[in-house]
mmCIF file of C-alpha atoms and ligand atoms in Angstrom:
data_model
loop_
_atom_site.group_PDB
_atom_site.id
_atom_site.type_symbol
_atom_site.label_atom_id
_atom_site.label_comp_id
_atom_site.label_asym_id
_atom_site.label_seq_id
_atom_site.Cartn_x
_atom_site.Cartn_y
_atom_site.Cartn_z
ATOM 1 C CA UNK A 16 183.405 108.466 91.876
ATOM 2 C CA UNK A 17 183.257 104.743 91.358
ATOM 3 C CA UNK A 18 181.107 102.559 93.582
ATOM 4 C CA UNK A 19 180.481 98.836 93.867
ATOM 5 C CA UNK A 20 176.990 97.773 94.894
ATOM 6 C CA UNK A 21 176.921 94.251 96.262
ATOM 7 C CA UNK A 22 174.722 92.256 98.676
ATOM 8 C CA UNK A 23 173.767 88.798 99.901
ATOM 9 C CA UNK A 24 177.210 87.264 100.264
ATOM 10 C CA UNK A 25 175.894 84.976 103.059
ATOM 11 C CA UNK A 26 179.330 84.224 104.549
ATOM 12 C CA UNK A 27 179.158 81.107 106.692
ATOM 13 C CA UNK A 28 176.648 79.315 104.455
ATOM 14 C CA UNK A 29 177.617 75.717 103.840
ATOM 15 C CA UNK A 30 175.957 72.835 102.010
ATOM 16 C CA UNK A 31 176.440 69.286 100.784
ATOM 17 C CA UNK A 32 179.188 66.928 101.856
ATOM 18 C CA UNK A 33 182.186 67.720 99.644
ATOM 19 C CA UNK A 34 185.177 69.097 101.509
ATOM 20 C CA UNK A 35 188.305 70.836 100.266
ATOM 21 C CA UNK A 36 191.790 69.336 100.621
ATOM 22 C CA UNK A 37 192.140 71.202 103.914
ATOM 23 C CA UNK A 38 188.884 69.677 105.136
ATOM 24 C CA UNK A 39 186.556 72.673 104.839
ATOM 25 C CA UNK A 40 183.090 72.409 103.379
ATOM 26 C CA UNK A 41 183.514 73.182 99.656
ATOM 27 C CA UNK A 42 180.355 75.292 99.339
ATOM 28 C CA UNK A 43 181.334 77.343 102.378
ATOM 29 C CA UNK A 44 184.689 78.055 100.719
ATOM 30 C CA UNK A 45 182.931 78.860 97.393
ATOM 31 C CA UNK A 46 180.898 81.504 99.175
ATOM 32 C CA UNK A 47 184.002 83.044 100.787
ATOM 33 C CA UNK A 48 185.821 83.076 97.480
ATOM 34 C CA UNK A 49 182.906 84.720 95.674
ATOM 35 C CA UNK A 50 183.123 87.606 98.157
ATOM 36 C CA UNK A 51 186.897 87.720 97.729
ATOM 37 C CA UNK A 52 186.397 88.247 94.018
ATOM 38 C CA UNK A 53 184.352 91.377 94.747
ATOM 39 C CA UNK A 54 187.088 92.689 97.034
ATOM 40 C CA UNK A 55 189.793 91.713 94.506
ATOM 41 C CA UNK A 56 187.907 93.637 91.830
ATOM 42 C CA UNK A 57 187.707 96.684 94.123
ATOM 43 C CA UNK A 58 191.429 96.568 94.941
ATOM 44 C CA UNK A 59 192.470 95.798 91.403
ATOM 45 C CA UNK A 60 189.827 96.854 88.853
ATOM 46 C CA UNK A 61 190.596 95.334 85.419
ATOM 47 C CA UNK A 62 190.462 98.757 83.729
ATOM 48 C CA UNK A 63 192.711 100.348 86.369
ATOM 49 C CA UNK A 64 190.199 103.066 87.334
ATOM 50 C CA UNK A 65 190.075 103.120 91.134
ATOM 51 C CA UNK A 66 187.043 102.157 93.223
ATOM 52 C CA UNK A 67 186.181 104.635 95.983
ATOM 53 C CA UNK A 68 183.412 102.877 97.859
ATOM 54 C CA UNK A 69 181.613 99.563 98.321
ATOM 55 C CA UNK A 70 177.955 99.543 99.309
ATOM 56 C CA UNK A 71 176.871 96.215 100.795
ATOM 57 C CA UNK A 72 173.071 96.006 100.953
ATOM 58 C CA UNK A 73 172.798 93.321 103.636
ATOM 59 C CA UNK A 74 173.099 89.625 104.417
ATOM 60 C CA UNK A 75 176.866 89.747 104.593
ATOM 61 C CA UNK A 76 176.563 86.777 106.943
ATOM 62 C CA UNK A 77 174.239 83.829 106.593
ATOM 63 C CA UNK A 78 173.229 83.832 110.247
ATOM 64 C CA UNK A 79 172.959 85.868 113.440
ATOM 65 C CA UNK A 80 175.821 83.873 114.970
ATOM 66 C CA UNK A 81 178.328 83.205 112.217
ATOM 67 C CA UNK A 82 181.189 80.786 112.888
ATOM 68 C CA UNK A 83 184.589 82.130 113.929
ATOM 69 C CA UNK A 84 185.828 81.215 110.463
ATOM 70 C CA UNK A 85 183.135 83.288 108.728
ATOM 71 C CA UNK A 86 183.801 86.264 111.015
ATOM 72 C CA UNK A 87 187.562 86.031 110.498
ATOM 73 C CA UNK A 88 187.026 85.853 106.745
ATOM 74 C CA UNK A 89 184.898 88.994 106.684
ATOM 75 C CA UNK A 90 187.321 90.807 108.980
ATOM 76 C CA UNK A 91 190.292 89.954 106.755
ATOM 77 C CA UNK A 92 188.527 91.211 103.632
ATOM 78 C CA UNK A 93 187.430 94.402 105.397
ATOM 79 C CA UNK A 94 191.028 94.996 106.539
ATOM 80 C CA UNK A 95 192.202 94.672 102.946
ATOM 81 C CA UNK A 96 189.708 97.375 101.934
ATOM 82 C CA UNK A 97 190.510 99.565 104.917
ATOM 83 C CA UNK A 98 194.252 99.471 104.184
ATOM 84 C CA UNK A 99 193.608 100.329 100.524
ATOM 85 C CA UNK A 100 191.456 103.275 101.696
ATOM 86 C CA UNK A 101 188.377 101.925 99.939
ATOM 87 C CA UNK A 102 185.359 102.883 102.014
ATOM 88 C CA UNK A 103 182.640 100.385 102.843
ATOM 89 C CA UNK A 104 179.076 100.953 104.014
ATOM 90 C CA UNK A 105 177.492 97.648 105.002
ATOM 91 C CA UNK A 106 173.926 97.401 106.273
ATOM 92 C CA UNK A 107 172.530 94.530 108.285
ATOM 93 C CA UNK A 108 170.118 92.187 106.488
ATOM 94 C CA UNK A 109 167.454 89.886 107.900
ATOM 95 C CA UNK A 110 169.839 86.920 108.051
ATOM 96 C CA UNK A 111 172.296 88.527 110.466
ATOM 97 C CA UNK A 112 169.944 90.715 112.505
ATOM 98 C CA UNK A 113 169.049 89.199 115.894
ATOM 99 C CA UNK A 114 165.414 89.238 116.970
ATOM 100 C CA UNK A 115 166.420 90.266 120.483
ATOM 101 C CA UNK A 116 168.697 93.245 121.085
ATOM 102 C CA UNK A 117 170.344 91.386 123.991
ATOM 103 C CA UNK A 118 171.832 88.908 121.535
ATOM 104 C CA UNK A 119 174.199 91.627 120.337
ATOM 105 C CA UNK A 120 175.090 92.229 116.716
ATOM 106 C CA UNK A 121 178.037 90.617 114.942
ATOM 107 C CA UNK A 122 178.596 93.900 113.049
ATOM 108 C CA UNK A 123 179.938 95.453 116.277
ATOM 109 C CA UNK A 124 183.132 93.662 115.328
ATOM 110 C CA UNK A 125 183.637 96.167 112.507
ATOM 111 C CA UNK A 126 182.930 99.359 114.487
ATOM 112 C CA UNK A 127 186.509 100.531 114.774
ATOM 113 C CA UNK A 128 187.971 99.739 111.379
ATOM 114 C CA UNK A 129 188.960 102.964 109.572
ATOM 115 C CA UNK A 130 186.717 103.612 106.560
ATOM 116 C CA UNK A 131 184.350 100.722 107.358
ATOM 117 C CA UNK A 132 180.825 101.801 108.288
ATOM 118 C CA UNK A 133 178.558 99.044 109.616
ATOM 119 C CA UNK A 134 174.873 100.024 109.922
ATOM 120 C CA UNK A 135 173.012 97.668 112.246
ATOM 121 C CA UNK A 136 171.281 99.606 115.031
ATOM 122 C CA UNK A 137 167.833 99.608 113.456
ATOM 123 C CA UNK A 138 168.178 103.301 112.632
ATOM 124 C CA UNK A 139 168.575 105.460 109.548
ATOM 125 C CA UNK A 140 172.154 106.720 109.165
ATOM 126 C CA UNK A 141 173.843 109.073 106.676
ATOM 127 C CA UNK A 142 177.407 109.054 105.372
ATOM 128 C CA UNK A 143 179.083 111.733 103.286
ATOM 129 C CA UNK A 144 181.843 111.034 100.833
ATOM 130 C CA UNK A 145 183.705 113.316 98.457
ATOM 131 C CA UNK A 146 186.559 112.825 96.036
ATOM 132 C CA UNK A 147 186.947 116.524 95.240
ATOM 133 C CA UNK A 148 184.774 116.361 92.108
ATOM 134 C CA UNK A 149 181.685 114.594 93.385
ATOM 135 C CA UNK A 150 179.770 114.752 96.635
ATOM 136 C CA UNK A 151 177.891 111.681 97.661
ATOM 137 C CA UNK A 152 175.498 111.084 100.523
ATOM 138 C CA UNK A 153 174.727 107.468 101.356
ATOM 139 C CA UNK A 154 171.411 107.046 103.169
ATOM 140 C CA UNK A 155 171.321 103.677 104.898
ATOM 141 C CA UNK A 156 168.531 101.851 106.701
ATOM 142 C CA UNK A 157 169.482 98.447 108.120
ATOM 143 C CA UNK A 158 167.054 95.582 108.684
ATOM 144 C CA UNK A 159 164.579 96.702 111.349
ATOM 145 C CA UNK A 160 163.007 94.324 113.813
ATOM 146 C CA UNK A 161 159.507 95.174 112.629
ATOM 147 C CA UNK A 162 157.651 96.796 109.770
ATOM 148 C CA UNK A 163 156.612 99.813 111.910
ATOM 149 C CA UNK A 164 160.249 100.685 112.728
ATOM 150 C CA UNK A 165 161.144 100.355 109.064
ATOM 151 C CA UNK A 166 158.345 102.741 108.150
ATOM 152 C CA UNK A 167 159.428 105.259 110.793
ATOM 153 C CA UNK A 168 162.946 105.198 109.347
ATOM 154 C CA UNK A 169 161.712 105.488 105.771
ATOM 155 C CA UNK A 170 159.709 108.595 106.727
ATOM 156 C CA UNK A 171 162.886 110.268 108.002
ATOM 157 C CA UNK A 172 164.683 109.913 104.674
ATOM 158 C CA UNK A 173 165.803 113.259 103.252
ATOM 159 C CA UNK A 174 167.914 113.537 100.092
ATOM 160 C CA UNK A 175 170.535 116.326 100.241
ATOM 161 C CA UNK A 176 170.780 119.156 97.713
ATOM 162 C CA UNK A 177 173.994 119.530 95.756
ATOM 163 C CA UNK A 178 174.994 115.950 96.275
ATOM 164 C CA UNK A 179 174.475 112.614 94.702
ATOM 165 C CA UNK A 180 171.988 110.679 96.861
ATOM 166 C CA UNK A 181 172.244 106.941 97.199
ATOM 167 C CA UNK A 182 169.780 104.940 99.283
ATOM 168 C CA UNK A 183 170.610 101.457 100.666
ATOM 169 C CA UNK A 184 167.911 99.036 101.839
ATOM 170 C CA UNK A 185 167.494 95.337 102.467
ATOM 171 C CA UNK A 186 164.177 93.617 101.860
ATOM 172 C CA UNK A 187 161.438 92.660 99.475
ATOM 173 C CA UNK A 188 159.186 95.191 97.822
ATOM 174 C CA UNK A 189 155.598 95.513 98.999
ATOM 175 C CA UNK A 190 153.136 94.492 96.298
ATOM 176 C CA UNK A 191 155.823 92.769 94.227
ATOM 177 C CA UNK A 192 155.644 89.102 95.131
ATOM 178 C CA UNK A 193 158.553 88.095 92.899
ATOM 179 C CA UNK A 194 161.065 89.839 95.158
ATOM 180 C CA UNK A 195 159.969 88.016 98.316
ATOM 181 C CA UNK A 196 162.021 85.162 99.642
ATOM 182 C CA UNK A 197 159.518 84.013 102.225
ATOM 183 C CA UNK A 198 161.939 84.354 105.163
ATOM 184 C CA UNK A 199 160.047 84.604 108.443
ATOM 185 C CA UNK A 200 161.527 88.031 109.256
ATOM 186 C CA UNK A 201 161.468 89.413 105.741
ATOM 187 C CA UNK A 202 161.146 93.175 105.548
ATOM 188 C CA UNK A 203 158.921 94.708 102.870
ATOM 189 C CA UNK A 204 159.615 98.153 101.448
ATOM 190 C CA UNK A 205 156.574 100.146 100.293
ATOM 191 C CA UNK A 206 157.097 101.170 96.644
ATOM 192 C CA UNK A 207 156.373 104.860 97.253
ATOM 193 C CA UNK A 208 159.746 105.159 99.004
ATOM 194 C CA UNK A 209 161.543 103.864 95.932
ATOM 195 C CA UNK A 210 160.915 107.179 94.191
ATOM 196 C CA UNK A 211 162.702 109.335 91.642
ATOM 197 C CA UNK A 212 164.310 111.709 94.176
ATOM 198 C CA UNK A 213 167.097 109.157 94.621
ATOM 199 C CA UNK A 214 169.911 108.997 92.127
ATOM 200 C CA UNK A 215 170.371 105.328 92.884
ATOM 201 C CA UNK A 216 168.719 102.840 95.226
ATOM 202 C CA UNK A 217 170.947 99.896 96.151
ATOM 203 C CA UNK A 218 168.798 96.959 97.199
ATOM 204 C CA UNK A 219 169.708 93.678 98.844
ATOM 205 C CA UNK A 220 167.710 90.524 99.672
ATOM 206 C CA UNK A 221 166.494 89.234 96.312
ATOM 207 C CA UNK A 222 169.350 87.137 94.922
ATOM 208 C CA UNK A 223 168.910 87.927 91.234
ATOM 209 C CA UNK A 224 170.280 91.084 89.659
ATOM 210 C CA UNK A 225 167.204 92.989 88.555
ATOM 211 C CA UNK A 226 165.835 96.458 87.925
ATOM 212 C CA UNK A 227 162.925 97.317 90.212
ATOM 213 C CA UNK A 228 162.688 100.960 89.131
ATOM 214 C CA UNK A 229 164.823 102.845 86.595
ATOM 215 C CA UNK A 230 166.873 104.044 89.607
ATOM 216 C CA UNK A 231 166.476 101.005 91.923
ATOM 217 C CA UNK A 232 168.312 97.702 91.547
ATOM 218 C CA UNK A 233 168.963 94.483 93.354
ATOM 219 C CA UNK A 234 172.665 93.782 92.860
ATOM 220 C CA UNK A 235 172.062 90.045 93.037
ATOM 221 C CA UNK A 236 173.933 87.689 95.337
ATOM 222 C CA UNK A 237 177.586 86.769 94.837
ATOM 223 C CA UNK A 238 176.904 82.996 94.815
ATOM 224 C CA UNK A 239 173.892 80.689 94.339
ATOM 225 C CA UNK A 240 172.209 79.365 97.456
ATOM 226 C CA UNK A 241 169.485 77.098 96.089
ATOM 227 C CA UNK A 242 168.395 75.369 92.897
ATOM 228 C CA UNK A 243 165.788 78.100 92.511
ATOM 229 C CA UNK A 244 168.762 80.357 91.704
ATOM 230 C CA UNK A 245 170.382 77.933 89.246
ATOM 231 C CA UNK A 246 169.459 80.046 86.183
ATOM 232 C CA UNK A 247 170.544 83.351 87.729
ATOM 233 C CA UNK A 248 173.971 84.819 87.187
ATOM 234 C CA UNK A 249 175.555 85.902 90.496
ATOM 235 C CA UNK A 250 177.543 89.134 90.514
ATOM 236 C CA UNK A 251 177.603 92.771 91.594
ATOM 237 C CA UNK A 252 177.049 96.258 90.173
ATOM 238 C CA UNK A 253 179.839 98.594 89.120
ATOM 239 C CA UNK A 254 178.561 102.183 89.346
ATOM 240 C CA UNK A 255 180.220 105.216 87.839
ATOM 241 C CA UNK A 256 179.230 108.625 88.999
ATOM 242 C CA UNK A 257 180.404 111.612 86.992
ATOM 243 C CA UNK A 258 179.074 115.190 86.726
ATOM 244 C CA UNK A 259 175.728 114.234 88.194
ATOM 245 C CA UNK A 260 175.280 111.270 85.849
ATOM 246 C CA UNK A 261 175.406 107.627 86.712
ATOM 247 C CA UNK A 262 176.404 104.672 84.594
ATOM 248 C CA UNK A 263 175.891 101.106 85.664
ATOM 249 C CA UNK A 264 177.349 97.745 84.688
ATOM 250 C CA UNK A 265 176.742 94.238 86.009
ATOM 251 C CA UNK A 266 179.881 92.219 86.757
ATOM 252 C CA UNK A 267 179.476 88.411 87.157
ATOM 253 C CA UNK A 268 181.371 86.773 90.043
ATOM 254 C CA UNK A 269 181.921 83.545 88.066
ATOM 255 C CA UNK A 270 180.222 81.347 90.627
ATOM 256 C CA UNK A 271 180.303 77.553 90.479
ATOM 257 C CA UNK A 272 177.864 76.190 87.865
ATOM 258 C CA UNK A 273 174.572 74.878 89.224
ATOM 259 C CA UNK A 274 172.339 72.804 86.986
ATOM 260 C CA UNK A 275 168.801 71.549 87.430
ATOM 261 C CA UNK A 276 167.138 69.470 84.704
ATOM 262 C CA UNK A 277 163.825 67.604 84.473
ATOM 263 C CA UNK A 278 163.692 63.965 83.366
ATOM 264 C CA UNK A 279 160.327 62.501 82.334
ATOM 265 C CA UNK A 280 160.358 58.968 83.797
ATOM 266 C CA UNK A 281 156.785 58.123 82.818
ATOM 267 C CA UNK A 282 157.570 55.278 80.409
ATOM 268 C CA UNK A 283 160.975 54.260 81.741
ATOM 269 C CA UNK A 284 161.989 51.380 83.983
ATOM 270 C CA UNK A 285 164.578 51.924 86.752
ATOM 271 C CA UNK A 286 167.467 50.702 84.595
ATOM 272 C CA UNK A 287 166.517 53.058 81.749
ATOM 273 C CA UNK A 288 166.236 55.934 84.243
ATOM 274 C CA UNK A 289 169.644 55.126 85.721
ATOM 275 C CA UNK A 290 171.163 54.969 82.214
ATOM 276 C CA UNK A 291 169.531 58.223 81.182
ATOM 277 C CA UNK A 292 170.874 60.010 84.260
ATOM 278 C CA UNK A 293 174.335 58.641 83.525
ATOM 279 C CA UNK A 294 174.095 59.884 79.924
ATOM 280 C CA UNK A 295 172.946 63.334 81.056
ATOM 281 C CA UNK A 296 175.855 63.509 83.522
ATOM 282 C CA UNK A 297 178.269 62.877 80.628
ATOM 283 C CA UNK A 298 176.527 65.455 78.423
ATOM 284 C CA UNK A 299 176.817 68.229 80.988
ATOM 285 C CA UNK A 300 180.345 67.118 82.025
ATOM 286 C CA UNK A 301 179.591 67.038 85.708
ATOM 287 C CA UNK A 302 183.049 67.908 87.052
ATOM 288 C CA UNK A 303 182.856 70.500 89.819
ATOM 289 C CA UNK A 304 179.167 71.227 89.222
ATOM 290 C CA UNK A 305 176.176 71.213 91.546
ATOM 291 C CA UNK A 306 173.550 69.101 89.781
ATOM 292 C CA UNK A 307 169.943 68.145 90.363
ATOM 293 C CA UNK A 308 167.659 65.990 88.240
ATOM 294 C CA UNK A 309 163.950 66.339 88.850
ATOM 295 C CA UNK A 310 162.466 62.910 88.122
ATOM 296 C CA UNK A 311 158.987 63.691 86.838
ATOM 297 C CA UNK A 312 156.222 61.073 86.908
ATOM 298 C CA UNK A 313 158.301 58.429 88.607
ATOM 299 C CA UNK A 314 156.694 55.675 90.701
ATOM 300 C CA UNK A 315 157.828 54.971 94.234
ATOM 301 C CA UNK A 316 158.957 51.500 93.169
ATOM 302 C CA UNK A 317 161.008 52.778 90.245
ATOM 303 C CA UNK A 318 162.633 55.416 92.432
ATOM 304 C CA UNK A 319 163.607 52.818 95.014
ATOM 305 C CA UNK A 320 165.134 50.623 92.303
ATOM 306 C CA UNK A 321 167.418 53.283 90.839
ATOM 307 C CA UNK A 322 171.063 52.237 91.136
ATOM 308 C CA UNK A 323 172.183 55.053 93.461
ATOM 309 C CA UNK A 324 175.598 53.497 94.112
ATOM 310 C CA UNK A 325 176.333 53.380 90.417
ATOM 311 C CA UNK A 326 175.237 57.005 89.961
ATOM 312 C CA UNK A 327 177.365 58.024 92.919
ATOM 313 C CA UNK A 328 180.387 56.430 91.271
ATOM 314 C CA UNK A 329 179.840 57.984 87.847
ATOM 315 C CA UNK A 330 179.172 61.425 89.365
ATOM 316 C CA UNK A 331 182.107 61.371 91.782
ATOM 317 C CA UNK A 332 183.646 64.418 90.061
ATOM 318 C CA UNK A 333 180.508 66.504 90.530
ATOM 319 C CA UNK A 334 180.437 68.677 93.648
ATOM 320 C CA UNK A 335 176.951 67.417 94.377
ATOM 321 C CA UNK A 336 174.313 65.308 92.661
ATOM 322 C CA UNK A 337 170.768 65.044 93.905
ATOM 323 C CA UNK A 338 167.668 63.380 92.513
ATOM 324 C CA UNK A 339 164.292 64.876 93.278
ATOM 325 C CA UNK A 340 161.493 62.383 92.666
ATOM 326 C CA UNK A 341 158.120 63.808 91.673
ATOM 327 C CA UNK A 342 155.803 60.875 92.206
ATOM 328 C CA UNK A 343 153.163 61.581 89.583
ATOM 329 C CA UNK A 344 149.916 60.364 88.088
ATOM 330 C CA UNK A 345 151.702 59.810 84.778
ATOM 331 C CA UNK A 346 154.103 57.250 86.267
ATOM 332 C CA UNK A 347 154.208 53.776 84.666
ATOM 333 C CA UNK A 348 152.426 52.153 87.609
ATOM 334 C CA UNK A 349 149.626 54.686 87.457
ATOM 335 C CA UNK A 350 149.341 54.361 83.680
ATOM 336 C CA UNK A 351 149.083 50.567 83.748
ATOM 337 C CA UNK A 352 146.079 50.858 86.019
ATOM 338 C CA UNK A 353 144.293 53.560 84.107
ATOM 339 C CA UNK A 354 145.247 53.108 80.446
ATOM 340 C CA UNK A 355 143.534 50.326 78.509
ATOM 341 C CA UNK A 356 145.995 50.667 75.616
ATOM 342 C CA UNK A 357 148.787 49.739 77.941
ATOM 343 C CA UNK A 358 146.776 46.861 79.465
ATOM 344 C CA UNK A 359 146.372 45.402 75.961
ATOM 345 C CA UNK A 360 150.109 45.549 75.433
ATOM 346 C CA UNK A 361 150.726 43.901 78.762
ATOM 347 C CA UNK A 362 148.221 41.166 77.994
ATOM 348 C CA UNK A 363 149.953 40.460 74.683
ATOM 349 C CA UNK A 364 153.339 40.393 76.373
ATOM 350 C CA UNK A 365 151.964 38.018 78.999
ATOM 351 C CA UNK A 366 150.469 35.694 76.383
ATOM 352 C CA UNK A 367 153.678 35.608 74.375
ATOM 353 C CA UNK A 368 155.676 34.190 77.237
ATOM 354 C CA UNK A 369 153.124 31.478 78.100
ATOM 355 C CA UNK A 370 154.318 27.921 77.510
ATOM 356 C CA UNK A 371 151.539 26.902 75.118
ATOM 357 C CA UNK A 372 151.272 26.328 71.396
ATOM 358 C CA UNK A 373 150.977 29.344 69.119
ATOM 359 C CA UNK A 374 147.559 28.140 67.975
ATOM 360 C CA UNK A 375 146.325 28.114 71.602
ATOM 361 C CA UNK A 376 147.938 31.532 72.132
ATOM 362 C CA UNK A 377 146.053 32.971 69.169
ATOM 363 C CA UNK A 378 142.717 31.651 70.466
ATOM 364 C CA UNK A 379 143.378 32.864 74.027
ATOM 365 C CA UNK A 380 144.471 36.296 72.775
ATOM 366 C CA UNK A 381 141.344 36.694 70.681
ATOM 367 C CA UNK A 382 139.051 35.816 73.591
ATOM 368 C CA UNK A 383 140.960 37.906 76.129
ATOM 369 C CA UNK A 384 141.093 40.985 73.914
ATOM 370 C CA UNK A 385 137.359 40.634 73.197
ATOM 371 C CA UNK A 386 136.604 40.651 76.939
ATOM 372 C CA UNK A 387 138.951 43.570 77.459
ATOM 373 C CA UNK A 388 137.169 45.532 74.731
ATOM 374 C CA UNK A 389 133.778 44.803 76.334
ATOM 375 C CA UNK A 390 135.008 45.966 79.727
ATOM 376 C CA UNK A 391 136.379 49.145 78.173
ATOM 377 C CA UNK A 392 133.034 49.987 76.587
HETATM 378 MN MN1 LIG B 539 167.913 88.733 103.000
#
């Protein structure tokens, strides 16, 4: 049996101002297309060995009320899977789960599609699959509205004998800060439930593909949703289940490149900073990329004097360019006030441009530097 484990597609997410030729937000379309690539892979695996099932571990949608376009997109992809008889179990994540039951859940839309199993009622559900050789039980707990409900569901979990047991959850892991995203309604899974009685635990929520336990993995998201994820490779997990053994492979979704680089502006004037940014843009060949430069130790004045219009022109092929100023103590303005070495240089520079004879300059310099030295001591 071959299974795809994916999560955090965040359909409906959009960002920045670039639009496609048809007028849609480019990042929104990127996110749709990343999910399409997962479905394309399932329908047409490169090695020709068929996929039986997709497990989606939550945050299919970016919000509780996705746009009509996002819903239609998901529905179309699910129909493609349904027609190809590829099963799908999709659990609700914190992004798409309403706080109030009255709001109603967008996953209801998928209730009656053959072979598509949405799990969104705040309750533990089980699904059995068999391809003749292997028996699989998928144990699914969707995002619960509170930690107590989650715990109640976790306590009900019971792996089945004589079958391969796969557990699907969405959330961070209690006691492991690195897997938290800081969302207000983030669910935290106590580690004792991520135990060895499961053949595989398919996690969603944390956007980086990572092993939490030898049998528990975050698949990673299918696209990048912030500069914090710039270094991470989006993708999904391709699982192979044969005679009680499991093999696992990460498949990248080839998401749009996202780059974030620091620039130390401490000793640079606005023109030099502008030029340096332009040079960096050429070096990374900005076409189609999402780019951020973190301007370390820049002064407010320097930041205001950067030639933004020029940078906008030279980065017009990038999908997005942003500058993040970090006004710091090491900025030139701060240095000139605190560093005597620099004051000396400035004094010399000032003297040199005075309209007096070089003999007078020499005398003035000597006196001024003497006073400066006294003050320093
Ligand atoms: Mn999430």
